Amino acid sequence: MAYQQSLVSILKASSLSLPVLQLYDSYRRGTFDFLPITDNQVSMYACGPTVYDYAHIGNLRTYLFTDLLRRVLMANEYSIKHVMNITDVGHLTSDADQGEDKMLKGARKQGKTAWQIAQYFEQAFMEDLNRLGIITPKIVCRATEHIEEQIDYIKALQENGFTYTTSDGVYFDSQKLERYGYLARLNIEGLQGGKRVELAQKKHHTDFALWKFSVVDTQQGDRQMQWESPWGIGFPGWHIECSAMSEKYLGTRFDIHVGGEDHIAVHHSNEIAQCEGRHGHQQANFWMHGYFLQSSGEKLSKSGRSILLKDLIDKGYSPRAFRYLVLTSHYRSHLQFSFAALDSASIALKRLDKLMHEWPLQGKVSGELLQQFLKHVNNDLKTPQALALLWSVTKGGLSDADKRATLLAFDQVLGLGLASDESAMPFKVSSIVPEEVEVLAQKRQLARINKDWGLSDRLRECIKEAGYSIEDIKEEGAEQRYKITLLSV
Ligand code: AMP
Ligand code: ZN
């Protein structure tokens, strides 16, 4: 990697201070100043993929959010101990501890063993991270390689009186905790009253499996993933792996725990319960959650609507364009995926690439603009504002060389690979006109009908800024009175 000057040293050289870093904590439901437990070191645990299928671009949005967080922490001169698990056993098709292990189901679908598909999809996932410029976590740990730690954890919970055993497994007794479900502010009483969930032998439906006993798989014979334990042959429940591995690598209290928003109600609530059961406190100072990527209002999911990074690449898009699209919205809002939106992101990125390759080298980073940029990203990762600032720099009064240097400094956080070799590679920009450009064109049409030439000119400029030109068609009876063309980049 090319030498990168530290952003803090650039601020210092201009006698400017680093804006305070504030992050949203889902546990306290508010934004707070971030200070790590150990000076200059951040310990961070991220829930990783369940490797029974390819990650879809929704999953990847969550890992891009984690990467952004990591880069912001790095910009604040913290060294990061980033741990991510690989779920290769124990994640059942139903959050209520029923159904099949997703790994076994995936194996059956592919006609392979669970071990083979785990290895294959883990590798495919790591390739996706690489394509998106996501920095690999320092420690990537597999559930199947930490069975002993998980058994030890369950034993400790048992000694503390938080478990009970049924004919199909060992369960966590959620009613033993006064604040079970606090993270999600679960209304346990309400849930109990309106119970609609299959309890099987559980005492309460918010109880969850710590260890499941093996049953003979009717189609495949003996279960492929099973281990001896003090309670019988079986496999660990999904939640225990994250408690056991985060504790092993980061200790009983660490700085940040991340995952997608769907983890709030079940997986993270259960991780918290396990830590409280074992140690009497929860484990992370900040719980951070990335919101879903949706398509036509529906969440993307592996079993339902699924779009892969590979699908985008096959259509000619660059993974960098997907990263740009993700940065256009704040991580705590839902992002609607559409190919029109990806087209706009591609155009914007291509325009940036062109500028970066045209502008001369050897410029100086503007300390003031860098400070403004860091104010945005240190304010709970406000990337839409950071991107708006980036575009205002391209149009502002700095010399072209200084613009280039300043944008490269921003890119240490954005990770778009500006001016990289990759940015010189061709990729697809739009073949269709994005909806927002069409709306601008229609507004301009109306302005012309109203003879508001000033507004019409301003709208033409907006259309140009979005990467399109508009031409009026004068022919009598023409169905459309304008033609929109993509500007060459
Ligand atoms: P999984 O591989 O299913 O365990 O999910 C991996 C990560 O992706 C988890 O942190 C999920 O919360 C997250 N995730 C799942 N679906 C989406 C989505 N549509 N948008 C964003 N993140 C998601
Ligand atoms: Zn987890």
Coordinates of C-alpha atoms and ligand atoms in Angstrom, one line a residue:
M1 CA 0.0 0.0 0.0
A2 CA 1.3 3.5 -0.9
Y3 CA 2.5 5.6 2.0
Q4 CA -0.4 7.6 3.5
Q5 CA 0.2 10.6 5.7
S6 CA -1.8 10.3 8.9
L7 CA -4.8 12.5 8.9
V8 CA -4.2 13.7 12.5
S9 CA -0.7 14.8 11.5
I10 CA -2.1 16.9 8.7
L11 CA -4.4 18.6 11.1
K12 CA -1.6 19.1 13.6
A13 CA 0.6 20.7 10.9
S14 CA -2.2 23.3 10.4
S15 CA -2.7 23.7 14.2
L16 CA -6.2 22.3 13.9
S17 CA -7.8 20.0 16.4
L18 CA -9.4 16.6 15.7
P19 CA -13.2 16.8 16.0
V20 CA -14.6 14.6 18.8
L21 CA -15.6 11.2 17.7
Q22 CA -19.2 10.4 18.6
L23 CA -21.0 7.1 17.9
Y24 CA -24.5 5.9 18.3
D25 CA -25.0 3.1 20.8
S26 CA -28.0 0.9 20.3
Y27 CA -27.9 -0.2 23.9
R28 CA -28.3 3.2 25.4
R29 CA -30.2 4.5 22.3
G30 CA -28.2 7.7 21.9
T31 CA -25.0 9.2 20.5
F32 CA -22.1 9.4 22.9
D33 CA -18.4 10.5 22.8
F34 CA -16.3 7.4 22.0
L35 CA -13.4 6.6 24.3
P36 CA -11.8 3.2 24.3
I37 CA -11.2 1.1 27.3
T38 CA -7.4 1.1 26.6
D39 CA -5.7 4.2 25.4
N40 CA -5.3 4.3 21.6
Q41 CA -6.5 0.7 21.1
V42 CA -10.0 -0.3 20.0
S43 CA -11.3 -3.8 20.5
M44 CA -14.1 -4.5 18.1
Y45 CA -16.2 -7.7 17.4
A46 CA -18.3 -8.1 14.3
C47 CA -20.8 -10.9 13.7
G48 CA -19.7 -12.6 10.5
P49 CA -21.4 -14.5 7.8
T50 CA -23.2 -17.9 8.0
V51 CA -21.4 -19.6 5.2
Y52 CA -24.0 -21.8 3.6
D53 CA -24.5 -19.6 0.5
Y54 CA -23.0 -16.5 -1.1
A55 CA -23.3 -13.3 0.8
H56 CA -25.8 -11.0 -0.9
I57 CA -25.2 -7.2 -1.4
G58 CA -27.4 -6.6 1.7
N59 CA -24.9 -8.6 3.9
L60 CA -22.1 -6.7 2.1
R61 CA -23.6 -3.4 3.1
T62 CA -23.2 -4.4 6.7
Y63 CA -19.6 -5.3 6.2
L64 CA -19.0 -2.0 4.3
F65 CA -20.4 -0.2 7.4
T66 CA -18.0 -2.1 9.6
D67 CA -15.2 -1.2 7.3
L68 CA -16.2 2.4 7.3
L69 CA -16.3 2.4 11.1
R70 CA -12.8 0.8 11.2
R71 CA -11.4 3.4 8.8
V72 CA -12.9 6.2 10.9
L73 CA -11.3 4.7 14.0
M74 CA -8.0 4.5 12.1
A75 CA -8.3 8.1 11.0
N76 CA -8.6 8.9 14.7
E77 CA -5.3 7.2 15.2
Y78 CA -6.6 4.2 17.1
S79 CA -5.0 0.8 16.4
I80 CA -7.8 -1.7 16.0
K81 CA -8.2 -5.3 17.2
H82 CA -11.0 -6.4 14.9
V83 CA -12.4 -9.9 15.3
M84 CA -15.0 -11.5 13.0
N85 CA -16.5 -14.9 13.4
I86 CA -17.5 -17.3 10.6
T87 CA -20.7 -19.2 11.5
D88 CA -20.1 -22.6 10.1
V89 CA -22.4 -24.5 12.4
G90 CA -25.4 -24.1 14.6
H91 CA -27.4 -21.3 12.8
L92 CA -30.9 -22.9 12.5
T93 CA -33.4 -21.9 9.8
S94 CA -35.7 -20.6 12.6
D95 CA -34.6 -18.1 15.2
A96 CA -36.9 -20.0 17.6
D97 CA -34.3 -22.9 17.7
Q98 CA -36.4 -25.1 15.4
G99 CA -35.7 -26.2 11.9
E100 CA -32.6 -27.4 10.2
D101 CA -29.1 -26.2 10.6
K102 CA -28.6 -23.8 7.6
M103 CA -25.2 -25.5 6.9
L104 CA -26.8 -28.9 6.5
K105 CA -29.6 -27.6 4.4
G106 CA -27.1 -25.8 2.2
A107 CA -25.0 -29.0 1.9
R108 CA -28.0 -31.0 0.8
K109 CA -28.9 -28.3 -1.8
Q110 CA -25.4 -28.3 -3.3
G111 CA -24.9 -32.1 -3.0
K112 CA -21.7 -31.5 -0.9
T113 CA -20.7 -32.0 2.7
A114 CA -21.3 -29.2 5.2
W115 CA -17.5 -28.9 5.6
Q116 CA -17.1 -28.5 1.9
I117 CA -19.7 -25.8 1.5
A118 CA -18.4 -23.9 4.6
Q119 CA -14.9 -23.8 3.1
Y120 CA -16.2 -22.8 -0.3
F121 CA -18.6 -20.0 0.8
E122 CA -16.1 -18.6 3.3
Q123 CA -13.6 -18.2 0.6
A124 CA -16.2 -16.6 -1.7
F125 CA -17.1 -14.2 1.1
M126 CA -13.4 -13.2 1.6
E127 CA -13.1 -12.6 -2.1
D128 CA -16.1 -10.3 -2.0
L129 CA -14.6 -8.3 0.9
N130 CA -11.4 -8.0 -1.1
R131 CA -13.2 -6.8 -4.2
L132 CA -15.0 -4.1 -2.1
G133 CA -11.7 -2.9 -0.6
I134 CA -12.8 -4.0 2.9
I135 CA -9.9 -4.3 5.2
T136 CA -9.7 -7.9 6.5
P137 CA -10.3 -8.3 10.2
K138 CA -7.2 -9.0 12.3
I139 CA -8.7 -12.3 13.6
V140 CA -11.2 -14.4 11.6
C141 CA -12.4 -17.3 13.8
R142 CA -14.6 -20.2 12.9
A143 CA -17.3 -21.6 15.3
T144 CA -16.3 -25.2 14.5
E145 CA -12.7 -24.4 15.7
H146 CA -13.9 -23.1 19.1
I147 CA -16.1 -25.9 20.3
E148 CA -14.1 -26.3 23.5
E149 CA -14.5 -22.6 24.4
Q150 CA -18.2 -22.8 23.8
I151 CA -18.6 -25.9 26.0
D152 CA -16.7 -24.1 28.7
Y153 CA -19.0 -21.1 28.4
I154 CA -22.1 -23.3 28.7
K155 CA -20.6 -25.1 31.7
A156 CA -20.1 -21.7 33.4
L157 CA -23.7 -20.7 32.7
Q158 CA -24.8 -24.1 34.1
E159 CA -22.8 -23.5 37.3
N160 CA -24.4 -20.1 37.7
G161 CA -27.8 -21.7 37.4
F162 CA -28.9 -20.2 34.0
T163 CA -29.5 -23.4 32.1
Y164 CA -32.0 -26.3 31.9
T165 CA -32.0 -29.4 29.8
T166 CA -34.8 -30.8 27.6
S167 CA -34.9 -33.9 25.4
D168 CA -33.5 -31.9 22.5
G169 CA -30.9 -29.7 24.1
V170 CA -29.5 -27.4 26.8
Y171 CA -31.3 -24.1 27.0
F172 CA -30.7 -20.6 28.5
D173 CA -33.3 -19.7 31.0
S174 CA -34.1 -16.1 30.0
Q175 CA -36.4 -15.5 32.9
K176 CA -33.5 -15.7 35.3
L177 CA -32.4 -12.3 34.0
E178 CA -34.3 -9.2 35.1
R179 CA -33.2 -7.2 32.0
Y180 CA -33.4 -9.9 29.4
G181 CA -34.1 -8.2 26.0
Y182 CA -33.1 -4.7 27.2
L183 CA -31.1 -4.0 24.0
A184 CA -34.3 -4.5 21.9
R185 CA -36.5 -3.1 24.7
L186 CA -38.5 -6.4 24.3
N187 CA -41.8 -6.4 26.1
I188 CA -41.4 -9.8 27.6
E189 CA -44.8 -9.8 29.4
G190 CA -46.5 -8.7 26.2
L191 CA -44.8 -11.4 24.3
Q192 CA -45.8 -14.0 26.8
G193 CA -49.4 -12.9 26.8
G194 CA -49.6 -13.1 23.0
K195 CA -47.6 -16.2 22.7
R196 CA -47.8 -17.5 19.2
V197 CA -44.5 -19.3 19.0
E198 CA -43.9 -23.0 19.1
L199 CA -42.4 -23.5 22.5
A200 CA -41.5 -27.2 22.0
Q201 CA -40.0 -28.1 25.4
K202 CA -38.7 -24.6 26.2
K203 CA -40.1 -23.0 29.4
H204 CA -40.4 -19.6 27.8
H205 CA -40.2 -18.7 24.1
T206 CA -37.3 -16.2 24.7
D207 CA -35.2 -19.1 26.1
F208 CA -32.7 -20.2 23.5
A209 CA -30.5 -23.2 22.7
L210 CA -26.9 -23.4 24.0
W211 CA -26.3 -27.0 22.9
K212 CA -28.5 -29.1 20.7
F213 CA -28.4 -32.8 20.7
S214 CA -27.7 -34.6 17.4
V215 CA -30.6 -36.4 15.8
V216 CA -30.1 -38.8 12.9
D217 CA -30.6 -36.9 9.7
T218 CA -33.1 -39.0 7.8
Q219 CA -31.7 -38.1 4.4
Q220 CA -28.0 -38.0 5.2
G221 CA -27.5 -40.5 8.0
D222 CA -25.5 -39.3 11.0
R223 CA -25.2 -35.5 11.4
Q224 CA -22.0 -34.3 9.8
M225 CA -21.1 -31.7 12.4
Q226 CA -21.3 -33.0 15.9
W227 CA -19.1 -33.1 19.0
E228 CA -19.0 -34.9 22.4
S229 CA -20.0 -32.7 25.3
P230 CA -20.9 -33.2 29.0
W231 CA -24.6 -33.1 28.0
G232 CA -24.4 -35.5 25.0
I233 CA -23.3 -35.6 21.4
G234 CA -24.5 -32.5 19.5
F235 CA -23.5 -29.1 18.4
P236 CA -23.5 -25.6 19.8
G237 CA -26.4 -23.1 19.5
W238 CA -25.7 -20.1 17.3
H239 CA -25.4 -17.4 19.9
I240 CA -22.8 -19.0 22.2
E241 CA -20.1 -18.9 19.5
C242 CA -20.0 -15.1 19.5
S243 CA -19.9 -14.9 23.3
A244 CA -17.1 -17.5 23.5
M245 CA -15.0 -16.2 20.7
S246 CA -15.3 -12.5 21.6
E247 CA -14.3 -13.3 25.1
K248 CA -11.4 -15.4 24.0
Y249 CA -9.9 -12.7 21.7
L250 CA -11.1 -9.5 23.3
G251 CA -11.8 -10.3 27.0
T252 CA -15.0 -9.9 29.0
R253 CA -15.4 -6.3 28.2
F254 CA -14.5 -4.6 24.9
D255 CA -15.3 -1.4 23.0
I256 CA -17.6 -2.1 20.1
H257 CA -19.8 -4.9 18.9
V258 CA -21.3 -4.6 15.4
G259 CA -23.8 -6.4 13.3
G260 CA -26.9 -5.9 11.2
E261 CA -30.1 -4.5 12.6
D262 CA -31.8 -7.9 12.6
H263 CA -29.4 -9.0 15.3
I264 CA -30.9 -6.6 17.9
A265 CA -33.9 -8.6 18.9
V266 CA -32.5 -12.1 19.0
H267 CA -28.8 -12.8 18.4
H268 CA -27.4 -9.8 20.2
S269 CA -30.0 -9.9 23.0
N270 CA -29.0 -13.5 23.6
E271 CA -25.2 -12.7 23.5
I272 CA -25.9 -10.1 26.1
A273 CA -27.9 -12.5 28.2
Q274 CA -25.1 -15.1 28.0
C275 CA -22.5 -12.6 29.2
E276 CA -24.7 -11.3 32.0
G277 CA -25.3 -14.9 33.0
R278 CA -21.6 -15.7 33.2
H279 CA -20.1 -12.4 34.3
G280 CA -23.0 -10.3 35.7
H281 CA -22.5 -7.6 33.0
Q282 CA -22.9 -7.2 29.3
Q283 CA -19.8 -7.2 27.1
A284 CA -19.6 -4.1 24.9
N285 CA -19.5 -0.4 25.6
F286 CA -21.0 0.4 22.2
W287 CA -23.5 -1.8 20.2
M288 CA -23.7 -0.6 16.6
H289 CA -26.1 -1.9 13.9
G290 CA -26.1 -1.4 10.2
Y291 CA -29.6 -1.0 8.7
F292 CA -30.9 -3.1 5.8
L293 CA -30.4 -2.8 2.1
Q294 CA -33.7 -3.3 0.6
S295 CA -35.0 -3.8 -2.9
S296 CA -38.5 -2.6 -3.8
G297 CA -39.2 -2.1 -0.1
E298 CA -38.3 -5.7 0.8
K299 CA -35.1 -6.7 2.6
L300 CA -32.6 -8.6 0.7
S301 CA -32.1 -12.1 2.1
K302 CA -30.3 -15.3 1.2
S303 CA -33.5 -17.3 1.0
G304 CA -35.7 -14.7 -0.7
R305 CA -34.8 -11.7 -2.8
S306 CA -31.0 -12.0 -3.3
I307 CA -28.6 -10.0 -5.5
L308 CA -24.9 -10.9 -5.3
L309 CA -21.9 -8.8 -5.9
K310 CA -21.0 -11.2 -8.7
D311 CA -24.4 -10.3 -10.4
L312 CA -23.3 -6.6 -10.4
I313 CA -19.9 -7.4 -11.8
D314 CA -21.4 -9.7 -14.5
K315 CA -23.5 -6.7 -15.6
G316 CA -20.4 -4.6 -15.9
Y317 CA -20.6 -2.6 -12.7
S318 CA -17.5 -2.0 -10.5
P319 CA -17.7 -3.1 -6.9
R320 CA -16.3 0.5 -6.2
A321 CA -19.6 1.8 -7.6
F322 CA -21.5 -0.3 -5.1
R323 CA -19.3 1.0 -2.3
Y324 CA -20.0 4.6 -3.5
L325 CA -23.8 3.9 -3.5
V326 CA -23.6 2.5 0.1
L327 CA -21.8 5.7 1.2
T328 CA -24.5 7.9 -0.2
S329 CA -26.8 6.9 2.7
H330 CA -26.2 6.9 6.5
Y331 CA -25.6 3.5 7.9
R332 CA -28.6 3.9 10.3
S333 CA -31.1 4.4 7.5
H334 CA -32.5 1.8 5.1
L335 CA -31.0 2.0 1.6
Q336 CA -33.1 1.1 -1.4
F337 CA -31.2 -0.7 -4.0
S338 CA -32.0 -0.2 -7.7
F339 CA -30.0 -0.4 -10.8
A340 CA -30.9 3.2 -11.5
A341 CA -29.3 4.2 -8.2
L342 CA -26.3 2.1 -9.0
D343 CA -26.1 3.8 -12.4
S344 CA -26.0 7.2 -10.7
A345 CA -23.3 6.0 -8.3
S346 CA -21.3 4.7 -11.3
I347 CA -21.5 8.0 -13.1
A348 CA -20.5 10.0 -10.0
L349 CA -17.5 7.7 -9.4
K350 CA -16.4 7.8 -13.0
R351 CA -16.5 11.6 -12.9
L352 CA -14.4 11.6 -9.8
D353 CA -12.0 9.1 -11.4
K354 CA -11.6 11.3 -14.4
L355 CA -10.8 14.4 -12.3
M356 CA -8.4 12.5 -10.1
H357 CA -6.5 11.2 -13.2
E358 CA -6.4 14.7 -14.8
W359 CA -5.4 16.7 -11.8
P360 CA -1.6 17.1 -11.1
L361 CA 0.2 15.2 -8.4
Q362 CA 2.2 16.8 -5.5
G363 CA -0.6 18.9 -4.1
K364 CA -1.1 19.8 -0.4
V365 CA -4.1 18.7 1.7
S366 CA -6.2 21.5 2.9
G367 CA -6.2 21.2 6.7
E368 CA -9.5 23.2 7.1
L369 CA -11.4 21.0 4.6
L370 CA -10.0 17.8 6.2
Q371 CA -11.2 19.0 9.5
Q372 CA -14.7 19.6 8.1
F373 CA -14.6 16.2 6.6
L374 CA -13.6 14.6 9.9
K375 CA -16.4 16.5 11.6
H376 CA -18.9 14.7 9.4
V377 CA -17.5 11.2 9.7
N378 CA -16.7 11.6 13.4
N379 CA -20.3 12.6 13.9
D380 CA -21.6 9.0 13.9
L381 CA -20.2 8.3 10.3
K382 CA -22.3 10.9 8.4
T383 CA -21.1 9.8 4.9
P384 CA -23.8 11.6 2.9
Q385 CA -22.5 14.9 4.3
A386 CA -18.9 13.8 3.8
L387 CA -19.6 13.1 0.1
A388 CA -21.4 16.4 -0.4
L389 CA -18.3 18.1 1.0
L390 CA -16.1 16.1 -1.4
W391 CA -18.1 17.3 -4.4
S392 CA -17.9 20.9 -3.1
V393 CA -14.1 20.5 -3.0
T394 CA -14.0 19.5 -6.6
K395 CA -15.8 22.7 -7.5
G396 CA -14.1 25.0 -4.9
G397 CA -11.2 27.4 -5.0
L398 CA -8.2 25.1 -4.3
S399 CA -5.6 24.4 -7.0
D400 CA -6.3 21.2 -8.9
A401 CA -3.2 19.5 -7.3
D402 CA -4.5 20.5 -3.8
K403 CA -8.0 19.2 -4.6
R404 CA -6.5 15.9 -5.6
A405 CA -4.4 15.7 -2.4
T406 CA -7.4 16.6 -0.3
L407 CA -9.6 14.0 -1.9
L408 CA -7.0 11.4 -1.4
A409 CA -6.9 12.2 2.3
F410 CA -10.7 11.8 2.4
D411 CA -10.4 8.5 0.7
Q412 CA -8.4 7.0 3.5
V413 CA -11.8 6.9 5.2
L414 CA -14.1 6.4 2.2
G415 CA -12.0 3.6 0.7
L416 CA -13.2 4.3 -2.9
G417 CA -9.7 3.7 -4.3
L418 CA -9.5 7.1 -5.9
A419 CA -6.5 7.4 -8.2
S420 CA -5.8 3.7 -7.7
D421 CA -4.9 1.4 -10.6
E422 CA -8.4 0.1 -10.4
S423 CA -9.9 3.5 -10.9
A424 CA -8.3 3.6 -14.4
M425 CA -10.2 0.5 -15.4
P426 CA -13.3 0.9 -17.4
F427 CA -16.7 -0.1 -15.9
K428 CA -20.3 0.4 -16.8
V429 CA -21.9 3.7 -16.4
S430 CA -25.6 4.3 -17.2
S431 CA -27.4 3.1 -20.2
I432 CA -30.7 4.3 -18.8
V433 CA -31.6 7.7 -17.5
P434 CA -31.9 7.6 -13.7
E435 CA -35.2 8.6 -12.2
E436 CA -33.9 11.7 -10.5
V437 CA -32.6 13.1 -13.8
E438 CA -35.9 12.4 -15.5
V439 CA -37.6 14.4 -12.6
L440 CA -35.3 17.3 -13.1
A441 CA -36.0 17.2 -16.9
Q442 CA -39.7 17.3 -16.3
K443 CA -39.4 20.2 -13.9
R444 CA -37.3 22.1 -16.5
Q445 CA -40.0 21.4 -19.0
L446 CA -42.6 22.9 -16.7
A447 CA -40.3 25.9 -16.1
R448 CA -40.0 26.4 -19.9
I449 CA -43.8 26.3 -20.3
N450 CA -44.0 28.9 -17.6
K451 CA -41.3 30.9 -19.4
D452 CA -39.1 30.8 -16.3
W453 CA -35.9 30.8 -18.2
G454 CA -33.7 31.3 -15.0
L455 CA -35.1 28.2 -13.4
S456 CA -34.8 26.3 -16.6
D457 CA -31.1 27.2 -16.9
R458 CA -30.5 26.2 -13.3
L459 CA -32.2 22.8 -13.8
R460 CA -30.1 22.3 -16.9
E461 CA -27.0 22.8 -14.7
C462 CA -28.3 20.3 -12.2
I463 CA -28.8 17.7 -15.0
K464 CA -25.3 18.4 -16.1
E465 CA -23.9 17.9 -12.6
A466 CA -25.7 14.5 -12.6
G467 CA -23.7 13.6 -15.7
Y468 CA -26.3 14.2 -18.4
S469 CA -27.0 16.8 -21.1
I470 CA -30.5 17.8 -22.2
E471 CA -31.4 18.9 -25.6
D472 CA -34.8 20.5 -26.6
I473 CA -36.6 19.0 -29.5
K474 CA -38.5 21.5 -31.5
E475 CA -40.4 19.3 -34.0
E476 CA -44.1 19.8 -34.0
G477 CA -46.0 16.9 -32.5
A478 CA -42.9 15.3 -31.0
E479 CA -44.0 12.9 -28.3
Q480 CA -41.2 14.0 -25.9
R481 CA -39.9 17.5 -26.1
Y482 CA -36.4 16.8 -24.9
K483 CA -33.7 14.3 -25.2
I484 CA -31.4 13.3 -22.4
T485 CA -27.9 12.1 -23.2
L486 CA -25.2 10.7 -20.9
L487 CA -22.2 13.1 -21.0
S488 CA -19.0 11.3 -21.9
V489 CA -16.8 10.7 -18.9
Ligands
AMP1 P1 -25.8 -13.9 7.8 O1 -24.7 -14.4 6.8 O2 -27.2 -14.2 7.3 O3 -25.6 -14.4 9.2 O4 -25.7 -12.3 7.8 C1 -24.5 -11.6 7.8 C2 -24.7 -10.2 8.2 O5 -25.6 -9.5 7.2 C3 -25.5 -10.0 9.5 O6 -24.8 -9.0 10.3 C4 -26.9 -9.6 9.1 O7 -27.4 -8.8 10.1 C5 -26.6 -8.8 7.9 N1 -27.7 -8.7 6.9 C6 -28.6 -9.6 6.6 N2 -29.5 -9.2 5.6 C7 -29.2 -7.9 5.4 C8 -29.7 -6.8 4.5 N3 -30.7 -7.0 3.7 N4 -29.1 -5.6 4.5 C9 -28.0 -5.4 5.4 N5 -27.5 -6.3 6.2 C10 -28.0 -7.5 6.2
ZN2 ZN -22.7 -12.9 16.5

